[in-house]
Amino acid sequence: MKRITFSLLLAIGICWGVYAQQKISAFEVDLKSKGASIAPDMWGLFFEDINFAADGGLYAEMIKNYSFEFPSPFMGWQRIQEQGAMGYHYTKPHLDESKNKKFLQMQRLNEEGVFGMSNAGFRGMAVKANANYRLTFLARIAKGENLSLKAQLAKGRNILADVNIEGLTRDWQEYEVMLTASETADQVNFRILLEGEGELDIDMISLFPEDTWKGRKRGLRKDIVQLLADMNPGFLRFPGGCIVEGFDLENRYQWKNTIGEMKDRGTMINRWNIEFAHRNAPDYFQSFGLGFFEYFQLAEDLGAEPLPILSCGLACQYNSGEIVPLDMLDEYVQDALDLIEFANGSVETAWGAKRAAMGHPEPFDLKYIGVGNENWGPQYIERADVFEKAIKSAYPDMIIVSTSGPSPDGHEFDYLWKELTARKAELIDEHYYKSPEWFLESARRYDNYDRNGPKVFAGEYAAHSTTEKDALKKNNWEAALSEAAFMTGLERNADIVRLASYAPLLAHVDGWQWAPDMIWFDNLGVYATPNYYVQKLFSTNPGTHTAKITANGNSVAGEDGMYASATIDEKAKEIIFKIVNTNAEMRAFDIKLSGNVKGKNATWIELQSNQLDVAHSLKEPKKIAPVEKSVEIQKRVVKTELKPYSVNVFRVKL
Ligand code: AHR
């Protein structure tokens, strides 16, 4: 038996070897081969609050634990009591019903020295010269007269901004002042100092750059959103990932706790705080300042379809595997129905009115909703059935995304595909975090999927280097190139692969738990990885229909180290083809265009490096970046020399 298996493997290996070595000297692009329509939103974004992607990242709040709601209420804060100052710092309970449970009381017993609190932000705090920072907080005088506050930005002894706040009263009031930084600096501290003898209650101490994305108060980091916008993404999946499930049910993402006023949003531990023992992040919590309203708003800003994923009543099966009995699932199902109403309902509906109260009376036009993330087993199917019935009977047009579990193959994957196919599921979410070799070898993964079965959402993927040990260098060209090769297979099969997104999206260089990631940042800057540029090449050159590109009469997915796909863009009246050369040598080809072209030149966008281990960094953010050039079309032939390890996109006018 063993010998038969070995012989079989040997035969397959030899066949693959022969196949992969077939020489290619020319490509043929059939300009009249308009095939299936490509989903207009095919290439999108997967956002998860992992790696400090939300608080400390995209969400521009600079103060960590701004409202003293972490279980350790002074985490992130340091008491300042210098030069003879005497006093105490306490946290006290609010007596109202809001989710904002605690506030800080500063009791100052004399007028000597310096007394207050400082906050060092998320793995540091950074400011830019002449930029304004908006400070807001709630305060009231509990005891004493003539108390005032001083807000400062300081780098060691160097004070970069200094503002006095007078007029404090005995009632809780909100205060807003602007601090202007005198210089650009990282590792800055924010200080709030109490002046005068007495007791001051203070809470929700929040500091944001004035210059956020679209200038919104409590907004998002402009530099990061700009990179996302530049990708012209088709959809935005949120809020993850495993964060949807939670390590237990209590820790699942509950969207209703993330909308409305900040005092009603609560604070919760982020599951990535404790997920990996080697990357523990004890200060990782969710303020939900970036909540579901803001996700919808961001999707709208980006021109992307919103794609929320909700808990199906099963906590992460790698962790607690806590499960909601089927007869107690109502609350979870209702969350899904209410979310659809929140997104799409008129302002007369209960949840539509909440959306309107937040400043968006128009609906968000939600089309997709995901039920569960990386769940598996019959328990998932039973719960998915309940959601499906409820969602479809209320909203028959809503497209439901189902999960196929955490792996792209194996028993659980096969089981879920079988069950979901039998139920005529619409979109199945597949995840693959695999080696670059896997990506190269899987470019034909979808060639033989059942055309009448469910469609695929390649919802999380990234090539993980098996040799690179430095996490920040895992986003190297080897990984990005293999993703590009694989993505030609997604594009060739765009009739079945409707949506695709790289994952995860964002990571703080000093606060990550998971690598590789598409975009890295610190508190001052951001950089896009080679993987980002590959994703962007596909998302900004998509086409409306599949088309044929062949060599030796066949599609190209690894033969001679080459990968290719083609699309027609009906709106731009262009044919777009992508050719990936994974060889270490330059390769010369004639690309024959069968059909009528307009003009004498094609646009050629090239992404390339001679070295597979090249990665970007904050200091060197653009070693690999697209180069656009023009190439002549002679008698319907484009003569090209494709550089080693290159991704090439050609656009030809029809
Ligand atoms: O992208 C990181 C994690 O990978 C996601 O949270 C999860 O869905 C997957 O396992």
XYZ file of C-alpha atoms and ligand atoms in Angstrom:
664
model
C 0.000 0.000 0.000
C 2.796 2.355 1.006
C 4.638 1.601 -2.230
C 1.527 2.406 -4.315
C 1.103 5.720 -2.516
C 4.769 6.544 -3.025
C 4.637 5.653 -6.734
C 1.534 7.728 -7.171
C 3.140 10.716 -5.488
C 6.262 10.266 -7.593
C 4.170 10.190 -10.769
C 2.252 13.320 -9.738
C 5.545 14.985 -8.867
C 7.065 14.145 -12.242
C 3.941 15.326 -14.094
C 3.937 18.599 -12.152
C 7.658 19.013 -12.847
C 7.209 18.476 -16.580
C 4.202 20.746 -16.628
C 5.921 23.478 -14.656
C 8.901 23.323 -16.968
C 6.957 23.695 -20.226
C 8.712 26.589 -21.934
C 6.715 29.660 -22.762
C 7.862 31.948 -25.547
C 4.668 33.873 -26.209
C 1.336 34.777 -24.672
C -1.911 35.168 -26.568
C -4.510 37.579 -25.288
C -7.937 37.089 -26.816
C -9.539 40.515 -27.017
C -12.933 39.065 -27.882
C -13.032 36.562 -25.062
C -15.306 38.497 -22.694
C -16.245 35.979 -20.027
C -18.010 36.120 -16.681
C -18.661 39.410 -14.963
C -16.285 40.274 -12.142
C -17.831 41.516 -8.890
C -17.270 45.292 -8.936
C -16.302 45.064 -5.272
C -13.998 42.044 -5.691
C -10.782 43.383 -4.109
C -11.403 44.719 -0.622
C -10.060 45.241 2.874
C -10.133 43.072 5.966
C -9.967 45.178 9.119
C -9.444 43.698 12.555
C -8.480 45.373 15.815
C -5.313 43.313 16.146
C -1.768 44.736 16.438
C -3.202 47.985 17.933
C -4.998 48.585 14.650
C -7.898 50.532 16.213
C -6.989 52.130 19.566
C -3.384 53.206 19.123
C -3.688 52.953 15.326
C -6.385 53.974 12.889
C -8.451 55.605 15.643
C -6.401 58.710 16.338
C -6.991 58.976 20.119
C -3.598 59.657 21.698
C -4.425 58.938 25.361
C -4.369 55.343 26.500
C -7.084 54.467 29.027
C -8.580 57.910 28.489
C -11.473 57.215 30.820
C -9.846 55.138 33.595
C -12.003 52.148 32.586
C -9.226 49.560 32.275
C -9.480 46.978 35.090
C -6.297 48.543 36.401
C -7.637 52.115 36.273
C -4.282 53.899 36.286
C -2.764 51.751 33.539
C -1.219 54.139 31.035
C -1.139 56.960 33.590
C 1.533 58.124 35.983
C 1.006 60.260 39.020
C 3.005 63.490 39.058
C 3.906 64.779 42.495
C 7.135 66.760 42.412
C 9.001 69.561 44.211
C 7.105 69.385 47.485
C 3.613 68.902 46.065
C 1.349 66.917 48.389
C -1.844 65.091 47.582
C -3.626 61.930 46.426
C -5.050 60.408 43.258
C -8.146 58.209 43.425
C -10.609 56.663 41.051
C -14.234 56.955 42.097
C -17.486 55.512 40.713
C -19.974 57.470 38.625
C -23.432 56.999 40.014
C -25.374 57.084 36.749
C -26.268 54.161 34.476
C -23.728 54.828 31.747
C -20.967 52.408 30.800
C -18.455 55.009 31.920
C -18.016 53.678 35.423
C -15.059 55.527 36.914
C -13.459 58.957 37.096
C -10.251 60.340 38.530
C -10.170 62.510 41.616
C -7.071 64.590 42.212
C -6.800 65.890 45.781
C -4.185 68.550 46.228
C -3.157 69.414 49.775
C -0.803 72.346 49.135
C 0.177 74.770 46.437
C 3.815 73.839 46.182
C 5.489 72.070 43.275
C 3.876 70.214 40.409
C 0.906 67.896 40.852
C -1.161 65.971 38.314
C -1.096 63.026 35.940
C 0.772 62.117 32.796
C -0.034 59.730 29.981
C 2.483 58.255 27.560
C -0.005 57.178 24.905
C 0.052 53.963 22.939
C 3.621 52.702 22.904
C 4.607 56.358 23.033
C 2.917 59.515 21.863
C 4.087 61.583 18.904
C 3.407 65.146 17.806
C 4.251 67.138 14.726
C 5.661 70.674 14.682
C 2.951 73.376 14.474
C 0.156 70.799 14.418
C -2.850 71.328 16.684
C -4.070 68.737 19.158
C -7.601 68.936 20.515
C -7.913 68.176 24.205
C -11.357 67.431 25.624
C -12.296 66.279 29.096
C -15.065 66.360 31.700
C -14.355 68.037 35.031
C -15.936 69.451 38.170
C -14.567 70.949 41.344
C -15.351 68.698 44.300
C -13.732 70.919 46.940
C -11.900 74.242 47.015
C -11.974 77.559 45.189
C -9.978 78.930 42.291
C -8.739 75.622 40.997
C -7.351 75.578 37.485
C -5.644 73.111 35.186
C -2.624 73.180 32.985
C -2.329 70.853 29.983
C 1.088 70.193 28.517
C 2.898 68.135 25.936
C 6.386 67.392 27.180
C 9.423 65.524 26.007
C 11.446 65.031 29.154
C 11.968 68.550 30.529
C 11.219 70.129 27.189
C 7.666 71.554 27.139
C 6.293 71.408 23.581
C 2.842 72.847 24.324
C 1.314 74.507 27.371
C -2.265 75.688 27.931
C -4.115 76.932 31.047
C -7.740 76.003 31.641
C -9.660 78.343 33.946
C -13.345 78.613 34.764
C -13.838 75.171 36.305
C -17.192 74.822 38.087
C -18.847 72.554 40.624
C -20.903 70.797 37.927
C -19.597 68.284 35.420
C -18.821 70.176 32.239
C -17.009 69.380 29.053
C -13.925 71.464 28.235
C -12.112 71.747 24.942
C -8.756 73.401 24.301
C -6.179 73.206 21.550
C -2.493 72.458 22.118
C -0.019 73.391 19.399
C 3.234 71.432 19.341
C 6.377 73.515 18.960
C 8.357 70.671 17.366
C 8.071 67.191 15.932
C 8.830 64.555 18.530
C 8.139 60.968 19.488
C 7.925 59.561 23.031
C 6.116 62.656 24.234
C 4.043 62.756 27.435
C 0.716 64.442 27.908
C 0.429 66.093 31.338
C -2.634 67.432 33.105
C -1.653 69.441 36.177
C -3.879 70.709 38.968
C -3.154 74.196 40.265
C -4.526 75.400 43.615
C -5.468 73.553 46.782
C -8.597 71.387 46.622
C -10.204 68.389 44.918
C -10.948 68.051 41.232
C -12.908 65.274 39.518
C -11.899 64.645 35.944
C -12.753 62.055 33.297
C -12.667 61.139 29.589
C -9.393 62.964 28.995
C -9.019 62.737 25.261
C -6.425 64.144 22.871
C -6.690 63.983 19.092
C -4.797 65.586 16.252
C -6.979 68.286 14.718
C -5.936 67.073 11.290
C -7.802 63.771 11.112
C -9.278 62.025 8.058
C -11.909 64.443 6.722
C -11.202 66.704 9.719
C -13.665 64.795 11.900
C -13.537 65.280 15.654
C -12.474 62.070 17.387
C -11.562 60.936 13.897
C -9.193 58.549 12.162
C -5.534 58.879 11.267
C -5.403 60.632 7.938
C -2.136 59.076 6.750
C -3.419 55.539 7.291
C -6.853 56.086 5.745
C -5.220 57.724 2.724
C -3.311 54.514 2.004
C -6.587 52.588 2.202
C -8.380 55.064 -0.046
C -5.556 54.837 -2.596
C -6.405 51.159 -3.020
C -9.923 51.967 -4.190
C -11.181 49.002 -2.152
C -14.398 47.248 -3.143
C -15.472 46.356 0.381
C -14.501 46.806 3.994
C -14.874 43.776 6.214
C -15.069 44.582 9.934
C -14.531 44.188 12.866
C -12.394 41.022 12.158
C -11.509 38.081 12.548
C -11.273 36.267 15.831
C -12.289 39.448 17.625
C -15.825 38.802 16.410
C -15.940 35.503 18.298
C -14.154 36.549 21.504
C -12.141 34.167 23.658
C -15.466 33.538 25.408
C -18.971 34.736 24.667
C -18.706 37.652 27.062
C -15.685 38.836 25.084
C -17.414 38.595 21.682
C -17.779 41.780 19.660
C -21.198 43.282 20.422
C -21.847 46.066 17.965
C -24.573 47.645 20.088
C -21.923 48.493 22.684
C -19.945 50.432 20.078
C -22.402 53.108 18.925
C -23.773 56.338 20.366
C -22.000 58.574 22.840
C -18.616 57.466 24.147
C -19.946 57.182 27.703
C -22.333 54.492 26.445
C -19.753 52.417 24.608
C -17.903 50.825 27.500
C -14.402 49.411 27.409
C -13.444 45.775 26.941
C -10.276 43.735 26.948
C -9.011 43.033 23.454
C -8.681 39.293 22.902
C -5.217 39.877 21.414
C -4.171 41.193 24.850
C -3.663 37.615 26.019
C -3.890 35.473 22.883
C -0.189 34.793 22.331
C 2.003 34.208 25.367
C 5.076 35.393 23.451
C 3.331 38.625 22.382
C 1.207 39.480 25.409
C -0.061 43.050 25.399
C -1.441 43.741 28.892
C -2.427 47.276 27.892
C -4.543 46.236 24.879
C -8.214 47.181 25.347
C -11.058 48.356 23.138
C -12.549 51.792 23.807
C -14.870 51.293 20.812
C -14.249 54.880 19.746
C -13.926 53.193 16.380
C -17.295 51.459 16.482
C -19.842 50.211 13.995
C -21.063 53.672 12.968
C -17.478 54.693 12.217
C -16.838 51.475 10.277
C -19.887 52.126 8.106
C -18.802 55.721 7.663
C -15.289 54.670 6.690
C -16.651 52.178 4.160
C -18.757 54.959 2.687
C -15.761 57.329 2.560
C -13.752 54.688 0.728
C -16.561 53.893 -1.696
C -16.447 50.328 -0.348
C -19.305 47.965 0.474
C -19.600 47.507 4.246
C -19.215 43.856 5.250
C -19.817 43.319 8.969
C -19.279 39.887 10.525
C -21.181 38.916 13.666
C -20.887 36.254 16.330
C -22.996 33.202 15.542
C -23.195 32.193 19.204
C -19.947 30.239 19.263
C -16.886 31.702 20.981
C -13.457 31.025 19.498
C -13.097 27.265 19.214
C -9.340 27.535 19.731
C -10.085 29.154 23.118
C -13.165 28.514 25.278
C -15.413 27.129 22.527
C -18.272 28.484 24.626
C -21.555 27.850 22.878
C -25.038 29.352 23.093
C -27.768 26.699 23.270
C -29.976 26.839 20.197
C -33.034 27.827 22.205
C -31.133 30.814 23.628
C -29.838 32.169 20.358
C -32.504 34.869 19.970
C -30.366 37.704 21.305
C -27.644 36.925 18.785
C -30.048 36.675 15.875
C -31.753 39.874 16.976
C -28.351 41.607 16.943
C -28.047 40.696 13.267
C -31.555 41.875 12.406
C -31.089 45.099 14.345
C -27.774 45.706 12.645
C -29.438 45.538 9.254
C -32.019 48.019 10.490
C -29.271 50.238 11.921
C -27.544 50.260 8.538
C -30.505 50.382 6.186
C -33.658 51.196 8.134
C -35.514 54.472 7.695
C -35.147 57.131 10.368
C -38.588 56.083 11.608
C -37.290 52.677 12.709
C -35.801 52.249 16.171
C -32.267 51.475 14.963
C -32.417 53.712 11.900
C -33.213 56.559 14.284
C -30.040 55.818 16.247
C -28.029 56.012 13.036
C -29.696 59.320 12.207
C -28.980 60.639 15.701
C -25.315 59.946 15.049
C -25.463 62.180 11.994
C -26.315 59.818 9.138
C -30.024 59.815 8.271
C -29.343 58.262 4.862
C -29.023 54.484 4.903
C -25.609 52.859 4.516
C -26.966 50.443 1.925
C -25.702 47.270 3.572
C -25.746 44.288 1.201
C -23.630 41.673 2.993
C -23.665 40.248 6.490
C -21.299 37.582 7.818
C -22.428 34.941 10.300
C -19.518 33.635 12.363
C -15.786 33.666 11.778
C -13.627 30.548 11.562
C -16.250 28.447 13.356
C -16.614 24.794 12.536
C -18.521 21.574 13.133
C -22.245 20.747 13.119
C -22.653 23.338 15.886
C -21.818 26.049 13.387
C -24.176 24.700 10.758
C -27.053 24.452 13.270
C -26.572 28.064 14.289
C -25.998 29.322 10.754
C -29.352 27.729 9.821
C -31.161 29.745 12.488
C -29.531 33.005 11.339
C -30.224 32.231 7.691
C -33.898 31.640 8.293
C -34.364 34.809 10.323
C -32.294 37.090 8.079
C -33.704 35.845 4.806
C -37.317 36.007 5.937
C -36.885 39.644 7.005
C -34.372 40.710 4.343
C -34.483 38.321 1.370
C -31.863 40.295 -0.606
C -29.249 40.359 2.124
C -26.229 38.270 1.066
C -25.033 36.032 3.884
C -21.366 35.184 4.244
C -20.778 31.775 5.862
C -17.471 30.455 7.162
C -15.542 27.376 6.076
C -13.429 27.379 9.247
C -9.807 28.321 9.792
C -8.142 26.018 7.222
C -8.401 25.917 3.447
C -8.645 22.120 3.388
C -9.125 19.099 5.634
C -12.004 17.385 7.306
C -13.743 20.434 8.827
C -13.369 22.436 5.631
C -14.813 19.625 3.515
C -17.652 19.080 5.970
C -18.631 22.761 6.000
C -18.446 23.082 2.215
C -20.622 19.994 1.814
C -23.231 21.181 4.314
C -23.239 24.769 3.091
C -23.475 23.663 -0.544
C -26.467 21.488 0.314
C -28.050 24.590 1.859
C -27.267 26.685 -1.220
C -25.094 29.110 0.762
C -24.273 32.233 -1.227
C -20.747 33.180 -0.200
C -18.277 31.041 1.717
C -15.373 32.666 3.525
C -12.061 30.811 3.067
C -8.864 31.647 4.951
C -5.310 30.745 4.071
C -2.191 31.771 5.907
C 0.304 29.572 4.101
C 3.864 29.474 2.808
C 4.832 31.288 -0.407
C 5.234 27.829 -2.011
C 1.623 27.009 -1.165
C 0.463 30.191 -2.872
C 2.502 29.397 -5.991
C 1.201 25.859 -6.125
C -2.408 26.846 -5.476
C -2.914 29.216 -8.389
C -5.264 26.649 -9.912
C -7.188 26.155 -6.648
C -10.436 27.483 -8.066
C -10.149 26.211 -11.652
C -12.189 23.145 -10.755
C -14.636 24.494 -8.172
C -18.251 23.657 -8.962
C -19.594 26.546 -11.038
C -23.100 25.917 -9.710
C -22.145 25.866 -6.043
C -21.657 28.676 -3.536
C -19.365 31.564 -4.440
C -16.087 32.161 -2.610
C -14.995 35.025 -0.399
C -11.214 34.688 -0.060
C -11.621 36.580 3.184
C -8.204 36.292 4.820
C -4.961 35.400 3.140
C -1.274 36.166 3.353
C 1.876 34.285 2.437
C 3.865 33.531 5.587
C 7.571 33.107 5.019
C 8.938 29.933 6.559
C 12.514 31.207 6.545
C 12.354 34.871 7.597
C 12.477 35.107 11.383
C 12.196 38.892 11.796
C 8.444 39.596 11.988
C 8.679 42.980 10.306
C 10.555 41.471 7.387
C 7.995 38.761 6.742
C 6.258 41.217 4.440
C 8.994 40.607 1.928
C 8.962 40.412 -1.827
C 8.947 36.611 -1.831
C 5.601 36.647 -0.005
C 4.134 39.465 -2.081
C 5.220 37.910 -5.374
C 3.667 34.570 -4.489
C 0.439 36.342 -3.496
C 0.421 38.091 -6.880
C 0.876 34.764 -8.642
C -1.982 33.258 -6.636
C -4.214 36.285 -7.245
C -4.025 35.733 -11.002
C -5.830 32.474 -10.165
C -8.463 34.372 -8.179
C -8.951 36.724 -11.103
C -9.121 33.934 -13.680
C -11.836 32.404 -11.510
C -13.638 35.649 -10.732
C -16.904 34.012 -11.754
C -16.669 32.027 -8.527
C -14.281 34.066 -6.373
C -16.419 37.129 -5.776
C -14.496 38.864 -2.978
C -10.902 38.759 -1.742
C -8.909 40.478 0.992
C -5.388 40.259 2.414
C -5.180 39.928 6.214
C -4.481 41.386 8.658
C -4.510 44.970 7.472
C -2.665 47.066 10.080
C 0.077 46.682 12.664
C 1.910 48.983 15.073
C 5.656 48.328 14.782
C 5.954 48.326 18.580
C 2.634 46.697 19.415
C 1.988 43.851 16.985
C 0.803 40.345 17.853
C 0.592 38.898 14.330
C 2.843 39.241 11.300
C 2.879 39.688 8.340
C 0.445 42.595 7.952
C -0.310 44.800 4.985
C 0.427 48.244 6.466
C 2.738 49.080 9.370
C 2.842 52.275 11.381
C 4.216 53.942 14.465
C 2.853 57.065 16.143
C 4.516 59.394 13.659
C 4.398 57.584 10.357
C 3.125 54.723 8.244
C 4.452 52.555 5.442
C 2.947 50.246 2.876
C 4.519 46.827 2.361
C 5.309 45.197 -0.993
C 2.185 43.116 -0.301
C 0.170 46.340 -0.209
C 1.461 47.321 -3.632
C 0.480 43.926 -5.033
C -3.028 44.249 -3.592
C -3.260 47.775 -4.934
C -2.193 46.703 -8.419
C -5.101 44.283 -8.525
C -7.669 46.518 -6.845
C -6.918 49.516 -9.057
C -6.764 47.463 -12.268
C -9.718 45.122 -11.893
C -11.768 45.018 -15.110
C -15.445 44.196 -15.401
C -15.240 40.747 -17.057
C -12.800 37.891 -17.192
C -10.881 37.376 -20.443
C -8.471 34.813 -21.831
C -4.708 34.924 -21.703
C -2.984 31.715 -22.736
C 0.391 30.255 -23.612
C 0.690 27.124 -25.735
C -3.115 27.128 -25.794
C -3.550 26.862 -22.020
C -4.099 29.209 -19.118
C -0.875 29.988 -17.278
C -0.555 29.170 -13.580
C 3.003 28.139 -12.828
C 4.175 26.820 -16.202
C 7.729 27.972 -16.746
C 7.457 29.971 -13.500
C 4.860 32.275 -15.086
C 1.349 33.216 -13.943
C -1.203 35.251 -15.873
C -4.754 36.522 -15.917
C -6.708 38.935 -18.077
C -9.836 41.017 -17.764
C -11.828 43.358 -19.944
C -12.843 46.717 -18.592
C -16.055 47.551 -20.422
C -16.294 51.016 -18.942
C -12.746 52.083 -19.811
C -12.875 50.013 -23.028
C -9.588 48.344 -22.240
C -8.143 44.910 -21.896
C -6.010 44.472 -18.804
C -3.622 41.585 -18.387
C -1.338 40.689 -15.558
C 1.757 38.531 -15.924
C 3.866 37.447 -12.980
C 7.407 36.242 -13.594
C 8.561 34.220 -10.567
C 11.824 33.245 -12.266
C 15.182 34.584 -11.190
C 15.886 35.622 -14.794
C 14.495 38.161 -17.169
C 12.127 36.540 -19.683
C 11.387 37.858 -23.176
C 7.927 37.303 -24.660
C 5.787 38.304 -27.557
C 2.322 39.071 -26.290
C -0.029 38.575 -29.201
C -3.282 40.482 -29.117
C -5.963 38.787 -31.157
C -8.534 41.457 -31.990
C -8.610 45.164 -32.712
C -6.707 47.539 -30.502
C -6.811 51.305 -30.410
C -3.606 53.297 -30.298
C -0.009 52.277 -30.699
C 0.978 51.852 -27.103
C 0.039 49.876 -24.055
C 0.439 51.074 -20.482
C 2.773 48.831 -18.504
C 2.903 48.971 -14.715
C 5.772 47.040 -13.198
C 6.426 46.001 -9.613
C 9.769 44.326 -9.227
C 12.821 43.496 -7.196
C 15.832 41.333 -7.940
C 15.849 40.171 -4.352
C 13.151 38.120 -2.704
C 14.080 39.111 0.850
C 13.533 42.852 0.369
C 11.077 44.348 2.851
C 10.041 47.900 3.659
C 10.408 49.846 6.881
C 9.513 53.272 8.243
C 12.914 54.492 7.067
C 12.797 52.768 3.678
C 9.135 52.645 2.717
C 9.322 52.404 -1.056
C 12.085 50.074 -2.158
C 9.486 48.255 -4.209
C 6.891 50.520 -5.787
C 5.041 50.470 -9.090
C 6.729 51.999 -12.116
C 4.483 53.035 -14.970
C 5.737 53.113 -18.532
C 4.511 52.844 -22.071
C 5.273 50.005 -24.483
C 4.773 49.925 -28.222
C 2.226 47.652 -29.900
C 3.583 46.539 -33.279
C 1.185 44.698 -35.515
C -0.871 43.635 -32.503
C 2.168 42.308 -30.708
C 3.673 43.692 -27.514
C 7.302 42.680 -27.246
C 8.301 42.547 -23.616
C 11.162 41.649 -21.431
C 9.745 40.819 -18.047
C 12.241 41.371 -15.273
C 13.072 38.662 -12.759
C 10.605 38.421 -9.872
C 8.203 40.902 -11.400
C 4.478 41.604 -11.394
C 3.388 43.286 -14.626
C 0.073 44.875 -15.477
C -0.655 45.884 -19.067
C -3.589 48.030 -20.166
C -4.490 48.184 -23.848
C -7.207 50.402 -25.351
C -9.809 48.505 -27.320
O -6.004 37.789 10.762
C -5.662 37.316 12.011
C -6.561 36.194 12.467
O -6.399 35.099 11.626
C -8.029 36.470 12.387
O -8.486 37.106 13.510
C -8.630 35.119 12.274
O -9.855 35.125 11.585
C -7.557 34.298 11.626
O -7.302 33.153 12.311
